[in-house]
mmCIF file of C-alpha atoms and ligand atoms in Angstrom:
data_model
loop_
_atom_site.group_PDB
_atom_site.id
_atom_site.type_symbol
_atom_site.label_atom_id
_atom_site.label_comp_id
_atom_site.label_asym_id
_atom_site.label_seq_id
_atom_site.Cartn_x
_atom_site.Cartn_y
_atom_site.Cartn_z
ATOM 1 C CA MET A 29 54.264 52.218 2.819
ATOM 2 C CA ALA A 30 53.923 52.377 6.608
ATOM 3 C CA ASP A 31 54.027 55.843 8.163
ATOM 4 C CA VAL A 32 57.567 56.734 9.045
ATOM 5 C CA ILE A 33 58.611 59.401 11.501
ATOM 6 C CA PRO A 34 60.927 61.845 9.733
ATOM 7 C CA PHE A 35 64.324 62.170 11.335
ATOM 8 C CA ASP A 36 63.778 65.829 12.214
ATOM 9 C CA GLN A 37 60.828 64.791 14.371
ATOM 10 C CA ARG A 38 62.668 62.057 16.216
ATOM 11 C CA ASP A 39 65.044 62.471 19.103
ATOM 12 C CA GLY A 40 68.759 62.374 19.043
ATOM 13 C CA SER A 41 71.828 64.324 19.889
ATOM 14 C CA LEU A 42 73.289 66.951 17.595
ATOM 15 C CA TRP A 43 76.608 68.777 17.638
ATOM 16 C CA TYR A 44 76.487 71.617 15.156
ATOM 17 C CA ASP A 45 79.346 74.004 14.348
ATOM 18 C CA GLY A 46 81.029 73.713 17.693
ATOM 19 C CA LYS A 47 78.343 72.912 20.228
ATOM 20 C CA LEU A 48 75.483 70.616 21.124
ATOM 21 C CA VAL A 49 72.158 72.085 19.951
ATOM 22 C CA PRO A 50 68.573 70.902 20.468
ATOM 23 C CA TRP A 51 67.881 68.229 17.823
ATOM 24 C CA ARG A 52 64.565 69.588 16.615
ATOM 25 C CA GLU A 53 65.676 73.197 16.428
ATOM 26 C CA ALA A 54 68.612 72.695 14.066
ATOM 27 C CA LYS A 55 68.325 74.918 10.991
ATOM 28 C CA THR A 56 70.056 74.725 7.647
ATOM 29 C CA HIS A 57 68.809 77.050 4.908
ATOM 30 C CA VAL A 58 67.407 75.715 1.644
ATOM 31 C CA LEU A 59 70.067 77.719 -0.204
ATOM 32 C CA THR A 60 72.938 75.683 1.160
ATOM 33 C CA HIS A 61 75.674 74.863 -1.325
ATOM 34 C CA GLY A 62 76.048 71.296 -0.073
ATOM 35 C CA LEU A 63 72.422 70.565 -0.891
ATOM 36 C CA HIS A 64 72.528 71.936 -4.440
ATOM 37 C CA TYR A 65 76.007 71.047 -5.593
ATOM 38 C CA ALA A 66 76.877 68.044 -3.406
ATOM 39 C CA SER A 67 79.750 69.876 -1.696
ATOM 40 C CA CYS A 68 79.261 67.516 1.179
ATOM 41 C CA VAL A 69 81.151 64.607 2.749
ATOM 42 C CA PHE A 70 80.118 62.409 5.629
ATOM 43 C CA GLU A 71 80.803 59.368 7.779
ATOM 44 C CA GLY A 72 78.668 56.562 9.141
ATOM 45 C CA GLU A 73 79.838 55.180 12.489
ATOM 46 C CA ARG A 74 78.423 52.966 15.173
ATOM 47 C CA LEU A 75 78.607 53.184 18.914
ATOM 48 C CA TYR A 76 78.684 49.752 20.545
ATOM 49 C CA SER A 77 78.454 49.367 24.321
ATOM 50 C CA GLY A 78 79.220 53.066 24.744
ATOM 51 C CA ARG A 79 82.254 53.206 22.399
ATOM 52 C CA ILE A 80 82.458 54.334 18.774
ATOM 53 C CA TYR A 81 84.138 51.569 16.806
ATOM 54 C CA LYS A 82 87.193 52.842 14.905
ATOM 55 C CA LEU A 83 86.371 56.455 15.698
ATOM 56 C CA LYS A 84 89.856 57.738 14.820
ATOM 57 C CA GLU A 85 89.817 55.965 11.457
ATOM 58 C CA HIS A 86 86.405 57.418 10.601
ATOM 59 C CA THR A 87 87.461 60.929 11.608
ATOM 60 C CA ALA A 88 90.670 60.627 9.594
ATOM 61 C CA ARG A 89 88.641 59.564 6.546
ATOM 62 C CA LEU A 90 86.218 62.480 7.083
ATOM 63 C CA PHE A 91 89.137 64.917 6.979
ATOM 64 C CA GLU A 92 90.600 63.218 3.919
ATOM 65 C CA SER A 93 87.223 63.295 2.132
ATOM 66 C CA ALA A 94 86.853 67.010 2.937
ATOM 67 C CA ARG A 95 90.415 67.680 1.750
ATOM 68 C CA ILE A 96 89.740 65.898 -1.535
ATOM 69 C CA LEU A 97 86.675 68.107 -2.049
ATOM 70 C CA GLY A 98 88.706 71.238 -1.257
ATOM 71 C CA MET A 99 87.002 71.881 2.080
ATOM 72 C CA LYS A 100 89.095 72.808 5.113
ATOM 73 C CA ILE A 101 87.403 71.602 8.283
ATOM 74 C CA PRO A 102 87.713 74.403 10.877
ATOM 75 C CA TYR A 103 88.487 71.979 13.726
ATOM 76 C CA THR A 104 91.197 69.480 14.551
ATOM 77 C CA GLU A 105 90.656 65.732 14.269
ATOM 78 C CA GLU A 106 90.926 65.522 18.073
ATOM 79 C CA LYS A 107 88.151 68.088 18.447
ATOM 80 C CA ILE A 108 85.890 66.103 16.092
ATOM 81 C CA ASN A 109 86.652 62.862 17.962
ATOM 82 C CA GLN A 110 85.679 64.626 21.181
ATOM 83 C CA ALA A 111 82.548 66.052 19.565
ATOM 84 C CA CYS A 112 81.506 62.549 18.420
ATOM 85 C CA MET A 113 81.911 61.351 21.989
ATOM 86 C CA GLU A 114 79.934 64.330 23.320
ATOM 87 C CA ALA A 115 77.164 63.646 20.818
ATOM 88 C CA THR A 116 76.919 60.007 21.910
ATOM 89 C CA ALA A 117 77.207 60.575 25.666
ATOM 90 C CA GLY A 118 74.543 58.591 27.490
ATOM 91 C CA TYR A 119 73.934 56.139 24.624
ATOM 92 C CA GLU A 120 74.885 52.478 24.670
ATOM 93 C CA ASP A 121 74.343 51.569 21.006
ATOM 94 C CA ALA A 122 73.853 54.336 18.471
ATOM 95 C CA TYR A 123 74.509 55.451 14.922
ATOM 96 C CA VAL A 124 76.757 58.451 14.404
ATOM 97 C CA ARG A 125 76.622 60.626 11.302
ATOM 98 C CA PRO A 126 79.263 63.366 11.005
ATOM 99 C CA VAL A 127 78.665 65.578 7.959
ATOM 100 C CA VAL A 128 80.741 68.416 6.488
ATOM 101 C CA PHE A 129 79.230 70.765 3.936
ATOM 102 C CA ARG A 130 79.519 74.157 2.296
ATOM 103 C CA GLY A 131 77.102 76.813 3.545
ATOM 104 C CA SER A 132 74.836 79.418 1.981
ATOM 105 C CA GLU A 133 77.233 82.329 1.338
ATOM 106 C CA MET A 134 77.370 81.561 -2.404
ATOM 107 C CA MET A 135 74.809 79.882 -4.618
ATOM 108 C CA ALA A 136 76.730 79.019 -7.767
ATOM 109 C CA VAL A 137 79.187 76.418 -8.909
ATOM 110 C CA SER A 138 82.028 78.495 -7.529
ATOM 111 C CA ALA A 139 81.887 78.347 -3.758
ATOM 112 C CA GLN A 140 85.235 79.751 -2.726
ATOM 113 C CA THR A 141 84.029 81.801 0.251
ATOM 114 C CA THR A 142 81.408 79.474 1.670
ATOM 115 C CA LYS A 143 81.639 78.605 5.328
ATOM 116 C CA ILE A 144 82.475 74.959 6.030
ATOM 117 C CA HIS A 145 79.911 73.553 8.430
ATOM 118 C CA VAL A 146 80.328 70.443 10.541
ATOM 119 C CA ALA A 147 77.464 68.609 12.176
ATOM 120 C CA ILE A 148 77.456 65.324 14.078
ATOM 121 C CA ALA A 149 74.111 63.655 14.573
ATOM 122 C CA ALA A 150 73.744 60.618 16.821
ATOM 123 C CA TRP A 151 70.657 58.600 17.505
ATOM 124 C CA GLN A 152 69.863 55.442 19.309
ATOM 125 C CA TRP A 153 70.243 52.369 17.125
ATOM 126 C CA PRO A 154 70.170 49.086 18.987
ATOM 127 C CA SER A 155 72.376 46.506 17.359
ATOM 128 C CA TYR A 156 70.532 43.204 17.368
ATOM 129 C CA PHE A 157 72.655 40.334 16.241
ATOM 130 C CA ASP A 158 70.644 37.384 15.035
ATOM 131 C CA PRO A 159 73.153 34.942 13.481
ATOM 132 C CA ALA A 160 70.477 32.481 12.323
ATOM 133 C CA THR A 161 68.640 35.065 10.238
ATOM 134 C CA LYS A 162 71.852 36.595 8.935
ATOM 135 C CA MET A 163 73.187 33.222 7.785
ATOM 136 C CA LYS A 164 70.292 32.888 5.336
ATOM 137 C CA GLY A 165 72.030 35.534 3.271
ATOM 138 C CA ILE A 166 70.615 38.459 1.353
ATOM 139 C CA ARG A 167 69.880 38.650 -2.363
ATOM 140 C CA LEU A 168 71.603 41.233 -4.550
ATOM 141 C CA ASP A 169 70.630 42.565 -7.932
ATOM 142 C CA ILE A 170 73.329 43.651 -10.393
ATOM 143 C CA SER A 171 73.093 47.369 -11.051
ATOM 144 C CA ASP A 172 73.319 48.932 -14.505
ATOM 145 C CA TRP A 173 75.152 51.868 -12.915
ATOM 146 C CA LYS A 174 78.932 51.640 -12.812
ATOM 147 C CA ARG A 175 81.277 53.066 -10.163
ATOM 148 C CA PRO A 176 83.048 55.928 -11.970
ATOM 149 C CA GLY A 177 86.782 56.002 -12.624
ATOM 150 C CA PRO A 178 89.118 58.065 -10.429
ATOM 151 C CA ASP A 179 89.486 60.597 -13.262
ATOM 152 C CA THR A 180 85.705 61.049 -13.416
ATOM 153 C CA ALA A 181 84.810 61.551 -9.760
ATOM 154 C CA PRO A 182 86.634 61.915 -6.421
ATOM 155 C CA THR A 183 86.216 58.209 -5.747
ATOM 156 C CA LYS A 184 88.385 58.069 -2.619
ATOM 157 C CA ALA A 185 86.106 60.512 -0.806
ATOM 158 C CA LYS A 186 82.981 59.500 1.053
ATOM 159 C CA ALA A 187 81.195 62.266 -0.786
ATOM 160 C CA ALA A 188 77.440 62.762 -0.997
ATOM 161 C CA GLY A 189 77.517 63.097 -4.796
ATOM 162 C CA LEU A 190 78.853 59.570 -5.223
ATOM 163 C CA TYR A 191 75.673 58.207 -3.628
ATOM 164 C CA MET A 192 73.337 59.441 -6.377
ATOM 165 C CA ILE A 193 73.820 56.230 -8.383
ATOM 166 C CA CYS A 194 73.746 54.140 -5.199
ATOM 167 C CA THR A 195 70.235 55.317 -4.368
ATOM 168 C CA LEU A 196 69.133 54.706 -7.965
ATOM 169 C CA SER A 197 70.650 51.207 -7.906
ATOM 170 C CA LYS A 198 69.151 50.379 -4.529
ATOM 171 C CA HIS A 199 65.672 51.620 -5.489
ATOM 172 C CA ASN A 200 65.771 49.598 -8.663
ATOM 173 C CA ALA A 201 66.893 46.485 -6.751
ATOM 174 C CA GLU A 202 64.194 46.932 -4.106
ATOM 175 C CA ALA A 203 61.533 47.307 -6.799
ATOM 176 C CA LYS A 204 62.569 43.843 -8.029
ATOM 177 C CA GLY A 205 62.474 42.331 -4.523
ATOM 178 C CA TYR A 206 66.226 42.345 -3.856
ATOM 179 C CA ALA A 207 67.801 43.653 -0.664
ATOM 180 C CA ASP A 208 70.582 45.566 -2.414
ATOM 181 C CA ALA A 209 72.616 45.759 -5.605
ATOM 182 C CA LEU A 210 76.175 44.942 -6.602
ATOM 183 C CA MET A 211 77.828 47.585 -8.735
ATOM 184 C CA PHE A 212 80.549 46.964 -11.296
ATOM 185 C CA ASP A 213 83.136 49.653 -11.984
ATOM 186 C CA TYR A 214 83.905 51.705 -15.108
ATOM 187 C CA ARG A 215 86.063 48.804 -16.391
ATOM 188 C CA GLY A 216 83.305 46.257 -15.815
ATOM 189 C CA LEU A 217 85.044 44.731 -12.768
ATOM 190 C CA VAL A 218 83.257 43.802 -9.533
ATOM 191 C CA ALA A 219 83.272 46.853 -7.231
ATOM 192 C CA GLU A 220 80.964 47.067 -4.208
ATOM 193 C CA ALA A 221 77.362 47.170 -3.030
ATOM 194 C CA THR A 222 75.502 50.490 -2.674
ATOM 195 C CA GLY A 223 76.630 51.042 0.926
ATOM 196 C CA ALA A 224 79.086 48.283 1.765
ATOM 197 C CA ASN A 225 82.132 46.486 0.380
ATOM 198 C CA ILE A 226 82.033 42.951 -0.945
ATOM 199 C CA ILE A 227 84.209 39.980 -0.034
ATOM 200 C CA PHE A 228 84.132 36.488 -1.575
ATOM 201 C CA VAL A 229 85.427 33.124 -0.378
ATOM 202 C CA LYS A 230 87.117 30.523 -2.554
ATOM 203 C CA ASP A 231 88.982 27.461 -1.237
ATOM 204 C CA GLY A 232 89.298 28.922 2.255
ATOM 205 C CA THR A 233 90.709 32.243 1.017
ATOM 206 C CA LEU A 234 89.080 35.679 0.935
ATOM 207 C CA HIS A 235 89.055 37.479 -2.399
ATOM 208 C CA THR A 236 88.026 41.110 -2.509
ATOM 209 C CA PRO A 237 88.341 43.843 -5.142
ATOM 210 C CA ILE A 238 91.117 46.443 -4.854
ATOM 211 C CA PRO A 239 89.446 49.693 -3.757
ATOM 212 C CA ASP A 240 90.962 51.771 -6.565
ATOM 213 C CA CYS A 241 87.710 53.502 -7.561
ATOM 214 C CA PHE A 242 85.434 52.998 -4.582
ATOM 215 C CA LEU A 243 85.487 53.390 -0.826
ATOM 216 C CA ASP A 244 88.179 51.488 1.071
ATOM 217 C CA GLY A 245 85.832 50.570 3.909
ATOM 218 C CA ILE A 246 86.956 50.577 7.507
ATOM 219 C CA THR A 247 84.901 47.424 8.134
ATOM 220 C CA ARG A 248 86.478 45.753 5.109
ATOM 221 C CA ARG A 249 89.923 46.486 6.550
ATOM 222 C CA SER A 250 88.899 45.246 10.014
ATOM 223 C CA VAL A 251 87.426 42.034 8.600
ATOM 224 C CA MET A 252 90.531 41.384 6.488
ATOM 225 C CA ALA A 253 92.687 41.831 9.614
ATOM 226 C CA LEU A 254 90.395 39.580 11.668
ATOM 227 C CA ALA A 255 90.692 36.950 8.920
ATOM 228 C CA ARG A 256 94.496 37.139 8.848
ATOM 229 C CA ILE A 257 94.657 36.797 12.645
ATOM 230 C CA ARG A 258 92.695 33.550 12.143
ATOM 231 C CA GLN A 259 95.088 32.308 9.431
ATOM 232 C CA ILE A 260 92.496 32.909 6.694
ATOM 233 C CA PRO A 261 94.456 34.291 3.720
ATOM 234 C CA VAL A 262 93.200 37.433 1.975
ATOM 235 C CA ILE A 263 93.784 38.363 -1.655
ATOM 236 C CA GLU A 264 92.961 41.862 -2.907
ATOM 237 C CA ARG A 265 92.751 41.817 -6.667
ATOM 238 C CA HIS A 266 90.691 42.759 -9.692
ATOM 239 C CA ILE A 267 87.674 40.456 -9.951
ATOM 240 C CA GLU A 268 85.827 39.781 -13.208
ATOM 241 C CA PRO A 269 82.057 39.277 -12.913
ATOM 242 C CA LYS A 270 82.193 35.780 -14.428
ATOM 243 C CA GLU A 271 84.527 34.668 -11.633
ATOM 244 C CA MET A 272 81.577 34.875 -9.263
ATOM 245 C CA GLU A 273 80.636 31.413 -10.590
ATOM 246 C CA SER A 274 83.646 29.969 -8.787
ATOM 247 C CA PHE A 275 83.151 31.581 -5.357
ATOM 248 C CA SER A 276 81.505 29.515 -2.613
ATOM 249 C CA GLU A 277 80.635 32.237 -0.102
ATOM 250 C CA CYS A 278 80.092 35.972 -0.260
ATOM 251 C CA PHE A 279 79.408 38.668 2.291
ATOM 252 C CA LEU A 280 79.107 42.429 2.589
ATOM 253 C CA ALA A 281 81.185 44.473 5.013
ATOM 254 C CA GLY A 282 80.246 47.946 6.186
ATOM 255 C CA SER A 283 79.700 49.984 9.334
ATOM 256 C CA ALA A 284 75.924 49.749 8.970
ATOM 257 C CA ALA A 285 75.797 46.315 7.274
ATOM 258 C CA GLU A 286 78.484 44.863 9.594
ATOM 259 C CA VAL A 287 79.204 41.383 8.124
ATOM 260 C CA THR A 288 76.168 40.312 6.118
ATOM 261 C CA PRO A 289 76.256 37.024 4.203
ATOM 262 C CA VAL A 290 74.979 37.065 0.610
ATOM 263 C CA SER A 291 73.154 34.125 -0.985
ATOM 264 C CA GLU A 292 72.586 35.459 -4.463
ATOM 265 C CA ILE A 293 73.926 38.069 -6.900
ATOM 266 C CA GLY A 294 71.967 38.159 -10.152
ATOM 267 C CA PRO A 295 72.508 34.690 -11.690
ATOM 268 C CA TYR A 296 75.226 33.671 -9.195
ATOM 269 C CA ARG A 297 74.528 31.581 -6.081
ATOM 270 C CA PHE A 298 76.483 31.357 -2.829
ATOM 271 C CA LYS A 299 76.061 29.286 0.285
ATOM 272 C CA PRO A 300 76.751 31.280 3.461
ATOM 273 C CA GLY A 301 79.175 28.968 5.268
ATOM 274 C CA GLU A 302 81.840 28.532 7.861
ATOM 275 C CA ILE A 303 84.139 31.396 6.908
ATOM 276 C CA SER A 304 81.334 33.966 6.673
ATOM 277 C CA GLU A 305 79.996 32.759 9.993
ATOM 278 C CA THR A 306 83.410 32.873 11.679
ATOM 279 C CA LEU A 307 84.067 36.420 10.486
ATOM 280 C CA MET A 308 80.542 37.577 11.269
ATOM 281 C CA HIS A 309 81.050 36.492 14.873
ATOM 282 C CA ALA A 310 84.623 37.773 14.981
ATOM 283 C CA TYR A 311 83.433 41.208 13.888
ATOM 284 C CA ALA A 312 80.462 41.205 16.277
ATOM 285 C CA ASP A 313 82.908 40.420 19.121
ATOM 286 C CA ASP A 314 85.514 42.920 18.001
ATOM 287 C CA VAL A 315 83.162 45.920 17.939
ATOM 288 C CA ARG A 316 82.359 45.389 21.629
ATOM 289 C CA ARG A 317 85.897 44.673 22.829
ATOM 290 C CA PRO A 318 87.505 47.408 24.982
ATOM 291 C CA VAL A 319 90.479 47.229 22.586
ATOM 292 C CA SER A 320 89.894 45.898 19.072
ATOM 293 C CA GLN A 321 91.699 42.646 18.266
ATOM 294 C CA VAL A 322 92.797 44.363 15.063
ATOM 295 C CA ASP A 323 94.551 47.106 17.051
ATOM 296 C CA LEU A 324 96.099 44.585 19.423
ATOM 297 C CA ALA A 325 97.463 42.636 16.465
ATOM 298 C CA LYS A 326 99.080 45.824 15.148
ATOM 299 C CA LEU A 327 100.933 46.248 18.444
ATOM 300 C CA SER A 328 102.279 42.708 18.609
HETATM 301 N N1 PMP B 24 81.090 51.466 0.204
HETATM 302 C C1 PMP B 24 80.110 52.376 0.321
HETATM 303 C C2 PMP B 24 79.530 52.961 -0.915
HETATM 304 C C3 PMP B 24 79.639 52.742 1.585
HETATM 305 O O1 PMP B 24 78.669 53.656 1.704
HETATM 306 C C4 PMP B 24 80.197 52.146 2.724
HETATM 307 C C5 PMP B 24 79.693 52.525 4.088
HETATM 308 N N2 PMP B 24 80.354 53.654 4.562
HETATM 309 C C6 PMP B 24 81.216 51.203 2.551
HETATM 310 C C7 PMP B 24 81.645 50.881 1.282
HETATM 311 C C8 PMP B 24 81.869 50.540 3.743
HETATM 312 O O2 PMP B 24 82.607 51.475 4.454
HETATM 313 P P1 PMP B 24 82.835 51.359 6.029
HETATM 314 O O3 PMP B 24 83.187 49.959 6.296
HETATM 315 O O4 PMP B 24 83.928 52.301 6.288
HETATM 316 O O5 PMP B 24 81.556 51.739 6.680
#
């Protein structure tokens, strides 16, 4: 594998427990509860043309994830929104990673008195949009790992621990030459990819699984709204794997993935087409609009 520069030796901007600190000097001890016991939640956001897309929604989800994991963030949502903007000041296009985790005061399952830390890392991430390449579609494996039920894990939280099986699924897919993997849920229904939601097209209508045991993505919601504005109907429902035979198009939706057409999932084939292309462009436009079309539609 080509030499990669570790993130701690790159440059970026870091807000840590209340103030901006030099990127390379940030310290977190090895005996940090979040590292050992996954008492950690995070967000993944993107800054486009100097503005963080859906910042308030991401911050609200960060607070909800922390609440679900019993962690009280020692700041207000407004303060975290401001901190995200401080961390991205001077950037045009960047990735933003807020993370909340329990500290090193206790090193055991019980962590009642640990300090709740908040860090926001931002680094330059140009967003190149190459529609021709994207329209070829990516290939997905089908993972053997299942998204757990809501009585097995805190599935509504964007919690670090839920990504353990995502990394395993993704590694396994990559070893077989796939770009990513689709995961089914504990009932055997279609759920999501390892870091993005999935949306299918059938007869001009979007079909997407109900996020009742996996992340209700902010991109997914934006894309569904952008579809409805364009008179493309959207149906959220339980989807059986064998139904994938009957879908014509498929794409992933996520803050990092944006709208990424899919050409293949295990034995199923899709042809990235007009609806995927329309929504891919609609999303690419929306993220750079001064006011999102989705938000404008809410006002009207
Ligand atoms: N599912 C998983 C597992 C993810 O990691 C992500 C990316 N955060 C998503 C779905 C999509 O969420 P969003 O659109 O809010 O980025």
